[in-house]
Amino acid sequence: MNDKQLSPESLMMSYGYDPQLSEGAIKCPIFQTSTFVFKSAEEGKAFFEIAYGHREKMDGEELGLIYSRLNNPDLEILEDRLALWDKADGAAVFDSGMSAISTVLLEFLRPGDLLLYSGPVYGGTDHFINHLLVRYGIENIVFTAHETVEEVEAKLLASGKADRLGLVYLETPANPTNDLLDIEAYVRLAEKYSTEERKVFTAVDNTYMGPLWSHPMDHGADMVLYSATKYIGGHSDLIAGAVCGTAEAILRVKTLRTFMGNMAGPWTGWLLMRSLETLKIRMEEQARNASKVAEFLSSHSSVERVAYLGFLTEKDPQYMIYKRQYSSAGAMLSVYVKGGEAEAFRFLNGMKMIKLAVSLGSTESLAQHPATMTHADVEPEMKKKLGITDNLVRISVGVENPDDLINDIKRALAALSPEEV
Ligand SMILES: *Cc1c(COP(=O)(O)O)cnc(C)c1O
């Protein structure tokens, strides 16, 4: 059977690894090495010619191992496996999600360019765009899921810089509100402002729903970005990032990575391969638990509302995007308790098994308060517009027993209205 006919979850244990090259070891060893020995000077010369693009590969020729900033077996095998989920031409792994994101922004934008991006984006991404890129003369326009693509295009034209549009950057579902963006519509916008000499690329931060439940490249995106710290790593024991994309995009991203030196190390690469073996069962269990927890929360008298994709109905304009782009409602819940910060804090302080920490996507459930924690830096006006209110608690649902999760939440919510336990 051809490897490509197998599902990604079947390939995560073996794809791209030949045990015969490593003493028959069933698992890929950790190649904890900085450099690789060439068989001859001629071989070293040939490897560098290819690495630096001085000539094309000959038929059947592979780029040999040179130095771990350029290539390392743990990273190469991991990248081949990661690319399978998104059916990407290739992938590049980084030492953090922020490394992956900042490298993409720097590679696809030049001084004088304009970045069009969706808000809210991850806090670190927001900071990089509004504090670092502006220093290099890269301006931006932000839009939200509450605006139509036509309205966004009108803003772009009004800026007078539509001809300098360099990159369209989306984060969907938006964190922490679960608002959705229509990827295809924004890819069309990017294409409309592309020219013969200058293609406008589209990048999507898919950390919330990928790589299992959403594949932005199926909707035309050129690049899919990940904080691999989250679902891909999945055990709250590492920091890493990844970009999957078209051959053209990945070549550019990897070239800049070589000179930024922000690739992941072999040990992190090895941990991520370990994690990918259980990616599907972890994420599926998390989503199953999330739907049970969401049901419970939404019927509780101390809860005003739960923003959970599984609760979207056909009447909602977001419903069509949800059905088209996502194969699951995910495992992230935005819970609006009745009251304000005091009630939200009592709820957070009351949970025992569910830990009070930022981050998401791991085996253990985590809860946090976006308004004062992950999104503390967002302007009050913007917070209001986006629905990042004082009574909002974000929960990342893990793989624990769902009854234990619900009991923990039930006990914590009882502290909000002591009369009903
Ligand atoms: C965590 C996160 C990031 C940043 O990733 P790091 O691995 O912490 O650098 C970027 N985007 C989203 C959506 C995230 O949740």
CSV table of C-alpha atoms and ligand atoms in Angstrom, one decimal:
chain,number,residue,atom,x,y,z
A,1,MET,CA,0.0,0.0,0.0
A,2,ASN,CA,1.2,3.5,-0.8
A,3,ASP,CA,1.9,5.6,2.3
A,4,LYS,CA,-0.1,8.4,0.8
A,5,GLN,CA,-3.3,6.3,0.8
A,6,LEU,CA,-3.1,5.9,4.6
A,7,SER,CA,-4.7,8.3,6.9
A,8,PRO,CA,-2.5,10.7,8.8
A,9,GLU,CA,-3.3,9.0,12.1
A,10,SER,CA,-2.0,5.7,10.7
A,11,LEU,CA,1.2,7.4,9.5
A,12,MET,CA,2.2,9.2,12.6
A,13,MET,CA,4.0,6.2,14.1
A,14,SER,CA,6.3,5.5,11.1
A,15,TYR,CA,6.1,8.0,8.2
A,16,GLY,CA,9.5,9.2,6.9
A,17,TYR,CA,11.6,7.0,9.2
A,18,ASP,CA,13.6,4.0,8.2
A,19,PRO,CA,14.6,1.8,11.2
A,20,GLN,CA,17.4,0.3,9.2
A,21,LEU,CA,19.2,3.6,9.3
A,22,SER,CA,19.1,3.5,13.1
A,23,GLU,CA,20.1,0.0,14.2
A,24,GLY,CA,16.5,-1.2,13.8
A,25,ALA,CA,15.2,1.1,16.5
A,26,ILE,CA,11.4,1.2,16.3
A,27,LYS,CA,11.3,4.8,17.3
A,28,CYS,CA,13.3,7.6,15.7
A,29,PRO,CA,16.2,8.3,18.1
A,30,ILE,CA,17.0,11.8,19.3
A,31,PHE,CA,19.7,13.1,17.0
A,32,GLN,CA,21.2,15.3,19.7
A,33,THR,CA,24.0,16.6,17.5
A,34,SER,CA,25.0,20.0,16.1
A,35,THR,CA,26.8,18.8,13.0
A,36,PHE,CA,27.1,15.9,10.6
A,37,VAL,CA,30.2,14.2,9.2
A,38,PHE,CA,30.6,14.2,5.4
A,39,LYS,CA,31.9,11.0,3.8
A,40,SER,CA,34.1,13.1,1.5
A,41,ALA,CA,34.9,16.7,0.7
A,42,GLU,CA,33.1,16.2,-2.7
A,43,GLU,CA,29.9,15.2,-0.8
A,44,GLY,CA,30.2,18.2,1.5
A,45,LYS,CA,30.5,20.5,-1.5
A,46,ALA,CA,27.5,18.9,-3.2
A,47,PHE,CA,25.3,19.3,0.0
A,48,PHE,CA,26.2,23.0,0.2
A,49,GLU,CA,25.5,23.6,-3.5
A,50,ILE,CA,21.9,22.4,-2.9
A,51,ALA,CA,21.4,24.0,0.5
A,52,TYR,CA,22.4,27.4,-0.9
A,53,GLY,CA,20.4,26.9,-4.1
A,54,HIS,CA,23.5,27.2,-6.3
A,55,ARG,CA,22.2,24.3,-8.5
A,56,GLU,CA,19.1,22.2,-8.8
A,57,LYS,CA,19.0,18.7,-7.2
A,58,MET,CA,19.8,15.9,-9.7
A,59,ASP,CA,17.4,13.1,-10.2
A,60,GLY,CA,17.1,11.1,-7.0
A,61,GLU,CA,19.5,13.4,-5.2
A,62,GLU,CA,18.5,14.3,-1.6
A,63,LEU,CA,19.9,17.2,0.4
A,64,GLY,CA,22.3,15.5,2.9
A,65,LEU,CA,22.6,16.4,6.5
A,66,ILE,CA,24.9,19.3,7.2
A,67,TYR,CA,24.3,21.2,10.4
A,68,SER,CA,21.3,21.2,12.8
A,69,ARG,CA,20.3,24.8,12.1
A,70,LEU,CA,19.8,23.8,8.5
A,71,ASN,CA,18.6,20.2,8.9
A,72,ASN,CA,18.3,17.4,11.5
A,73,PRO,CA,16.5,14.1,11.2
A,74,ASP,CA,14.1,14.7,14.1
A,75,LEU,CA,13.0,18.0,12.6
A,76,GLU,CA,12.8,16.7,9.0
A,77,ILE,CA,10.7,13.6,9.9
A,78,LEU,CA,8.5,15.7,12.1
A,79,GLU,CA,7.9,18.2,9.3
A,80,ASP,CA,7.0,15.5,6.8
A,81,ARG,CA,4.5,14.1,9.3
A,82,LEU,CA,3.0,17.5,10.2
A,83,ALA,CA,2.5,18.4,6.5
A,84,LEU,CA,0.3,15.3,6.1
A,85,TRP,CA,-2.6,16.6,8.2
A,86,ASP,CA,-2.9,19.8,6.2
A,87,LYS,CA,-2.0,18.1,2.9
A,88,ALA,CA,0.7,20.7,2.6
A,89,ASP,CA,3.7,20.6,0.3
A,90,GLY,CA,5.9,21.0,3.3
A,91,ALA,CA,6.3,22.3,6.9
A,92,ALA,CA,8.8,24.1,9.0
A,93,VAL,CA,9.1,23.8,12.8
A,94,PHE,CA,10.1,26.5,15.1
A,95,ASP,CA,11.2,27.0,18.7
A,96,SER,CA,7.8,28.7,19.5
A,97,GLY,CA,4.5,29.6,17.9
A,98,MET,CA,5.7,33.3,18.1
A,99,SER,CA,8.9,32.3,16.2
A,100,ALA,CA,6.8,30.8,13.4
A,101,ILE,CA,4.4,33.8,13.3
A,102,SER,CA,7.1,36.5,13.4
A,103,THR,CA,9.2,34.7,10.8
A,104,VAL,CA,6.2,34.6,8.4
A,105,LEU,CA,5.4,38.3,9.0
A,106,LEU,CA,9.0,39.3,8.4
A,107,GLU,CA,9.4,37.2,5.3
A,108,PHE,CA,6.3,38.3,3.5
A,109,LEU,CA,6.3,42.0,4.4
A,110,ARG,CA,8.7,44.8,3.3
A,111,PRO,CA,9.1,48.4,4.5
A,112,GLY,CA,6.2,50.4,3.1
A,113,ASP,CA,3.9,47.4,2.8
A,114,LEU,CA,0.5,47.0,4.4
A,115,LEU,CA,-0.7,44.1,6.5
A,116,LEU,CA,-4.4,43.2,6.6
A,117,TYR,CA,-5.2,41.2,9.7
A,118,SER,CA,-8.1,39.9,11.7
A,119,GLY,CA,-8.6,40.9,15.4
A,120,PRO,CA,-8.5,39.8,18.0
A,121,VAL,CA,-5.2,37.9,17.3
A,122,TYR,CA,-3.0,36.2,19.9
A,123,GLY,CA,-1.5,38.9,22.2
A,124,GLY,CA,2.1,38.2,21.1
A,125,THR,CA,1.1,38.5,17.4
A,126,ASP,CA,-0.7,41.7,18.2
A,127,HIS,CA,2.4,43.1,19.9
A,128,PHE,CA,4.7,42.1,17.1
A,129,ILE,CA,2.4,43.8,14.5
A,130,ASN,CA,1.8,47.0,16.4
A,131,HIS,CA,5.1,47.5,18.2
A,132,LEU,CA,7.7,45.8,16.0
A,133,LEU,CA,6.5,45.9,12.4
A,134,VAL,CA,5.6,49.6,12.6
A,135,ARG,CA,9.2,50.4,13.5
A,136,TYR,CA,10.1,49.0,10.0
A,137,GLY,CA,7.5,51.1,8.3
A,138,ILE,CA,5.0,48.2,7.9
A,139,GLU,CA,1.5,49.6,8.5
A,140,ASN,CA,-1.6,47.5,9.2
A,141,ILE,CA,-5.4,47.5,9.0
A,142,VAL,CA,-7.3,45.3,11.5
A,143,PHE,CA,-10.8,44.0,11.0
A,144,THR,CA,-13.1,41.7,13.0
A,145,ALA,CA,-15.5,38.9,12.3
A,146,HIS,CA,-18.3,41.4,12.7
A,147,GLU,CA,-17.4,43.2,9.5
A,148,THR,CA,-18.2,42.0,6.0
A,149,VAL,CA,-15.5,41.4,3.4
A,150,GLU,CA,-16.9,44.3,1.4
A,151,GLU,CA,-16.5,46.6,4.4
A,152,VAL,CA,-12.9,45.4,4.9
A,153,GLU,CA,-12.1,46.0,1.2
A,154,ALA,CA,-13.6,49.5,1.5
A,155,LYS,CA,-11.2,50.1,4.4
A,156,LEU,CA,-8.3,48.8,2.4
A,157,LEU,CA,-9.1,51.1,-0.5
A,158,ALA,CA,-9.7,54.1,1.8
A,159,SER,CA,-6.1,53.6,3.2
A,160,GLY,CA,-4.7,54.5,-0.2
A,161,LYS,CA,-2.2,51.7,0.2
A,162,ALA,CA,-4.1,48.8,-1.5
A,163,ASP,CA,-1.3,48.5,-4.0
A,164,ARG,CA,1.1,47.8,-1.1
A,165,LEU,CA,-0.9,45.0,0.4
A,166,GLY,CA,1.7,42.4,1.3
A,167,LEU,CA,-0.1,39.8,3.4
A,168,VAL,CA,-3.5,38.8,4.6
A,169,TYR,CA,-3.3,37.3,8.1
A,170,LEU,CA,-6.3,35.5,9.8
A,171,GLU,CA,-6.8,33.9,13.1
A,172,THR,CA,-10.0,31.8,13.2
A,173,PRO,CA,-11.8,30.9,15.4
A,174,ALA,CA,-10.9,34.1,17.2
A,175,ASN,CA,-9.4,33.7,20.6
A,176,PRO,CA,-11.2,34.1,23.1
A,177,THR,CA,-14.6,34.7,21.5
A,178,ASN,CA,-14.9,31.8,19.0
A,179,ASP,CA,-15.9,34.2,16.2
A,180,LEU,CA,-15.3,32.7,12.8
A,181,LEU,CA,-13.8,34.2,9.6
A,182,ASP,CA,-14.5,33.1,6.0
A,183,ILE,CA,-11.1,32.0,4.8
A,184,GLU,CA,-12.1,31.6,1.1
A,185,ALA,CA,-13.5,35.2,1.0
A,186,TYR,CA,-10.2,36.6,2.3
A,187,VAL,CA,-8.1,34.4,0.0
A,188,ARG,CA,-10.2,35.9,-2.9
A,189,LEU,CA,-9.4,39.4,-1.6
A,190,ALA,CA,-5.7,38.6,-1.5
A,191,GLU,CA,-5.9,37.3,-5.0
A,192,LYS,CA,-7.7,40.4,-6.2
A,193,TYR,CA,-4.8,42.6,-5.0
A,194,SER,CA,-2.0,40.3,-6.2
A,195,THR,CA,-0.1,41.3,-9.4
A,196,GLU,CA,2.1,39.4,-11.8
A,197,GLU,CA,5.2,40.5,-9.9
A,198,ARG,CA,3.8,40.3,-6.4
A,199,LYS,CA,1.5,37.7,-5.0
A,200,VAL,CA,-0.4,38.6,-1.8
A,201,PHE,CA,-0.1,35.5,0.4
A,202,THR,CA,-2.7,34.5,2.9
A,203,ALA,CA,-1.7,33.0,6.3
A,204,VAL,CA,-4.0,31.4,8.9
A,205,ASP,CA,-3.2,30.8,12.5
A,206,ASN,CA,-5.0,27.4,13.0
A,207,THR,CA,-3.8,26.8,16.5
A,208,TYR,CA,-7.4,26.6,17.9
A,209,MET,CA,-8.8,23.9,15.5
A,210,GLY,CA,-5.8,22.3,13.8
A,211,PRO,CA,-4.4,20.2,12.6
A,212,LEU,CA,-7.3,17.8,13.0
A,213,TRP,CA,-10.6,19.8,12.6
A,214,SER,CA,-9.7,22.6,10.1
A,215,HIS,CA,-7.5,22.7,7.0
A,216,PRO,CA,-7.2,26.3,5.8
A,217,MET,CA,-5.2,25.2,2.7
A,218,ASP,CA,-8.4,23.4,1.4
A,219,HIS,CA,-9.9,26.9,1.4
A,220,GLY,CA,-7.0,28.4,-0.5
A,221,ALA,CA,-4.7,29.6,2.2
A,222,ASP,CA,-0.9,29.6,1.3
A,223,MET,CA,0.2,29.0,4.9
A,224,VAL,CA,-1.1,27.5,8.1
A,225,LEU,CA,0.5,28.6,11.3
A,226,TYR,CA,0.6,26.8,14.6
A,227,SER,CA,1.6,27.2,18.2
A,228,ALA,CA,2.6,23.6,18.5
A,229,THR,CA,2.7,24.3,22.2
A,230,LYS,CA,-1.0,23.7,22.2
A,231,TYR,CA,-2.9,20.7,20.6
A,232,ILE,CA,0.1,19.4,18.6
A,233,GLY,CA,2.4,19.2,21.7
A,234,GLY,CA,-0.7,18.5,23.8
A,235,HIS,CA,1.0,17.8,27.2
A,236,SER,CA,2.0,21.2,28.5
A,237,ASP,CA,5.6,20.2,28.5
A,238,LEU,CA,7.1,22.1,25.5
A,239,ILE,CA,7.1,25.3,23.6
A,240,ALA,CA,7.2,25.0,19.7
A,241,GLY,CA,5.7,26.4,16.5
A,242,ALA,CA,5.1,25.3,12.9
A,243,VAL,CA,4.2,26.6,9.5
A,244,CYS,CA,2.7,24.3,6.9
A,245,GLY,CA,2.3,25.5,3.3
A,246,THR,CA,2.8,25.5,-0.4
A,247,ALA,CA,6.3,24.6,-1.7
A,248,GLU,CA,6.9,28.2,-2.6
A,249,ALA,CA,5.9,29.6,0.8
A,250,ILE,CA,7.8,26.9,2.8
A,251,LEU,CA,11.0,27.5,0.8
A,252,ARG,CA,10.9,31.2,1.7
A,253,VAL,CA,10.0,30.5,5.4
A,254,LYS,CA,12.8,27.9,5.8
A,255,THR,CA,15.3,30.1,4.2
A,256,LEU,CA,14.6,32.9,6.6
A,257,ARG,CA,14.5,30.4,9.5
A,258,THR,CA,18.1,29.3,8.6
A,259,PHE,CA,19.3,32.9,9.1
A,260,MET,CA,17.1,33.7,12.1
A,261,GLY,CA,18.3,30.4,13.7
A,262,ASN,CA,14.9,29.9,15.4
A,263,MET,CA,14.3,26.3,14.4
A,264,ALA,CA,13.2,23.8,17.2
A,265,GLY,CA,15.8,21.6,18.7
A,266,PRO,CA,16.0,17.8,18.2
A,267,TRP,CA,14.6,17.0,21.7
A,268,THR,CA,11.6,19.2,21.1
A,269,GLY,CA,11.2,17.6,17.6
A,270,TRP,CA,11.3,14.2,19.2
A,271,LEU,CA,8.7,15.1,21.8
A,272,LEU,CA,6.4,16.5,19.1
A,273,MET,CA,6.7,13.2,17.1
A,274,ARG,CA,5.7,11.4,20.3
A,275,SER,CA,2.7,13.8,20.6
A,276,LEU,CA,1.5,13.4,17.0
A,277,GLU,CA,1.0,9.7,17.6
A,278,THR,CA,-2.0,10.5,19.9
A,279,LEU,CA,-3.1,13.7,18.3
A,280,LYS,CA,-6.3,12.4,16.9
A,281,ILE,CA,-7.5,10.4,20.0
A,282,ARG,CA,-6.6,13.3,22.3
A,283,MET,CA,-8.4,15.9,20.3
A,284,GLU,CA,-11.5,13.7,19.7
A,285,GLU,CA,-11.8,13.0,23.4
A,286,GLN,CA,-11.3,16.7,24.2
A,287,ALA,CA,-14.1,17.6,21.8
A,288,ARG,CA,-16.4,14.9,23.2
A,289,ASN,CA,-15.8,16.2,26.7
A,290,ALA,CA,-16.2,19.8,25.7
A,291,SER,CA,-19.7,19.2,24.3
A,292,LYS,CA,-20.8,17.6,27.6
A,293,VAL,CA,-19.3,20.4,29.6
A,294,ALA,CA,-20.8,23.0,27.3
A,295,GLU,CA,-24.3,21.4,27.7
A,296,PHE,CA,-24.0,21.4,31.5
A,297,LEU,CA,-22.7,25.0,31.6
A,298,SER,CA,-25.4,26.4,29.3
A,299,SER,CA,-28.2,25.1,31.5
A,300,HIS,CA,-26.7,26.4,34.7
A,301,SER,CA,-28.5,29.3,36.4
A,302,SER,CA,-25.2,31.1,37.2
A,303,VAL,CA,-24.1,31.2,33.6
A,304,GLU,CA,-25.3,33.9,31.3
A,305,ARG,CA,-24.1,32.4,28.0
A,306,VAL,CA,-21.6,29.9,26.6
A,307,ALA,CA,-19.9,30.7,23.2
A,308,TYR,CA,-19.3,27.2,21.9
A,309,LEU,CA,-19.3,26.4,18.1
A,310,GLY,CA,-21.6,23.4,18.7
A,311,PHE,CA,-24.4,25.9,19.8
A,312,LEU,CA,-24.4,27.7,16.4
A,313,THR,CA,-27.8,27.4,14.7
A,314,GLU,CA,-28.7,27.7,11.0
A,315,LYS,CA,-30.1,31.1,11.6
A,316,ASP,CA,-26.7,32.4,12.6
A,317,PRO,CA,-24.6,33.9,9.8
A,318,GLN,CA,-21.6,32.1,11.2
A,319,TYR,CA,-23.2,28.7,10.8
A,320,MET,CA,-22.3,28.3,7.2
A,321,ILE,CA,-18.6,29.2,7.8
A,322,TYR,CA,-18.7,26.7,10.7
A,323,LYS,CA,-20.0,23.9,8.5
A,324,ARG,CA,-17.7,24.6,5.6
A,325,GLN,CA,-14.4,25.1,7.5
A,326,TYR,CA,-14.6,22.9,10.6
A,327,SER,CA,-15.3,19.2,11.2
A,328,SER,CA,-15.8,19.6,15.0
A,329,ALA,CA,-17.0,22.2,17.4
A,330,GLY,CA,-13.6,22.0,19.1
A,331,ALA,CA,-12.7,21.9,22.8
A,332,MET,CA,-12.6,25.6,23.7
A,333,LEU,CA,-15.4,27.2,25.7
A,334,SER,CA,-16.0,30.9,26.4
A,335,VAL,CA,-18.2,31.0,29.4
A,336,TYR,CA,-20.0,34.3,30.4
A,337,VAL,CA,-21.0,33.9,34.1
A,338,LYS,CA,-23.7,36.1,35.6
A,339,GLY,CA,-22.0,39.1,37.2
A,340,GLY,CA,-18.6,40.6,36.6
A,341,GLU,CA,-14.9,40.1,37.5
A,342,ALA,CA,-15.7,39.2,41.1
A,343,GLU,CA,-18.0,36.3,40.0
A,344,ALA,CA,-15.6,35.2,37.3
A,345,PHE,CA,-12.7,35.1,39.8
A,346,ARG,CA,-14.8,33.2,42.3
A,347,PHE,CA,-15.6,30.6,39.6
A,348,LEU,CA,-11.9,30.4,38.7
A,349,ASN,CA,-10.7,30.1,42.3
A,350,GLY,CA,-13.3,27.5,43.0
A,351,MET,CA,-12.2,24.9,40.5
A,352,LYS,CA,-9.8,22.3,41.9
A,353,MET,CA,-9.2,19.7,39.2
A,354,ILE,CA,-9.3,22.3,36.4
A,355,LYS,CA,-6.2,24.3,36.8
A,356,LEU,CA,-6.0,28.1,36.6
A,357,ALA,CA,-3.4,28.7,33.9
A,358,VAL,CA,-3.2,30.2,30.4
A,359,SER,CA,-2.4,28.1,27.3
A,360,LEU,CA,-4.8,25.5,25.8
A,361,GLY,CA,-5.1,22.3,24.0
A,362,SER,CA,-3.4,20.0,26.5
A,363,THR,CA,-4.5,16.8,28.1
A,364,GLU,CA,-5.4,18.6,31.3
A,365,SER,CA,-8.2,21.2,31.4
A,366,LEU,CA,-7.2,24.8,32.0
A,367,ALA,CA,-9.2,27.9,32.8
A,368,GLN,CA,-8.3,31.6,32.7
A,369,HIS,CA,-9.7,35.1,32.7
A,370,PRO,CA,-9.0,36.7,29.2
A,371,ALA,CA,-9.8,40.3,30.3
A,372,THR,CA,-7.1,40.4,32.9
A,373,MET,CA,-4.8,37.7,31.7
A,374,THR,CA,-4.2,36.7,28.0
A,375,HIS,CA,-6.0,39.8,26.7
A,376,ALA,CA,-5.0,42.3,29.4
A,377,ASP,CA,-3.2,44.4,26.8
A,378,VAL,CA,-6.2,44.9,24.5
A,379,GLU,CA,-7.6,48.5,24.6
A,380,PRO,CA,-10.8,48.8,26.6
A,381,GLU,CA,-12.8,50.0,23.6
A,382,MET,CA,-11.6,47.0,21.5
A,383,LYS,CA,-12.4,44.6,24.4
A,384,LYS,CA,-16.0,45.9,24.5
A,385,LYS,CA,-16.3,45.6,20.7
A,386,LEU,CA,-15.0,42.0,20.7
A,387,GLY,CA,-17.0,40.8,23.8
A,388,ILE,CA,-13.9,40.3,26.0
A,389,THR,CA,-15.9,41.2,29.1
A,390,ASP,CA,-15.1,41.0,32.8
A,391,ASN,CA,-17.5,38.0,33.3
A,392,LEU,CA,-15.8,35.9,30.6
A,393,VAL,CA,-13.9,32.7,31.6
A,394,ARG,CA,-12.1,30.7,28.9
A,395,ILE,CA,-11.9,26.9,29.4
A,396,SER,CA,-9.7,24.6,27.4
A,397,VAL,CA,-11.2,21.1,27.9
A,398,GLY,CA,-8.9,18.2,28.4
A,399,VAL,CA,-9.1,14.4,28.4
A,400,GLU,CA,-10.2,13.9,32.0
A,401,ASN,CA,-13.4,11.9,32.8
A,402,PRO,CA,-16.3,14.3,31.8
A,403,ASP,CA,-18.2,13.6,35.0
A,404,ASP,CA,-15.2,14.7,37.1
A,405,LEU,CA,-15.0,17.9,35.0
A,406,ILE,CA,-18.7,18.7,35.4
A,407,ASN,CA,-18.5,18.0,39.2
A,408,ASP,CA,-15.5,20.3,39.5
A,409,ILE,CA,-17.4,23.1,37.6
A,410,LYS,CA,-20.6,22.5,39.5
A,411,ARG,CA,-18.8,22.9,42.8
A,412,ALA,CA,-17.1,26.1,41.7
A,413,LEU,CA,-20.3,27.6,40.3
A,414,ALA,CA,-22.1,26.9,43.6
A,415,ALA,CA,-19.8,29.6,45.1
A,416,LEU,CA,-21.6,32.2,42.8
A,417,SER,CA,-25.1,31.5,44.1
A,418,PRO,CA,-24.7,29.7,47.4
A,419,GLU,CA,-28.4,28.8,47.7
A,420,GLU,CA,-28.2,26.2,45.0
A,421,VAL,CA,-25.7,23.4,45.3
B,1,LIG,C1,-0.2,30.3,22.1
B,1,LIG,C2,-0.6,30.9,20.8
B,1,LIG,C3,0.4,31.5,20.0
B,1,LIG,C4,1.8,31.7,20.5
B,1,LIG,O1,2.5,30.4,20.6
B,1,LIG,P1,3.8,30.2,21.5
B,1,LIG,O2,4.1,28.7,21.3
B,1,LIG,O3,3.3,30.5,22.9
B,1,LIG,O4,4.9,31.1,21.1
B,1,LIG,C5,0.0,32.0,18.8
B,1,LIG,N1,-1.3,31.9,18.4
B,1,LIG,C6,-2.2,31.3,19.1
B,1,LIG,C7,-3.6,31.2,18.6
B,1,LIG,C8,-1.9,30.8,20.4
B,1,LIG,O5,-2.9,30.2,21.1
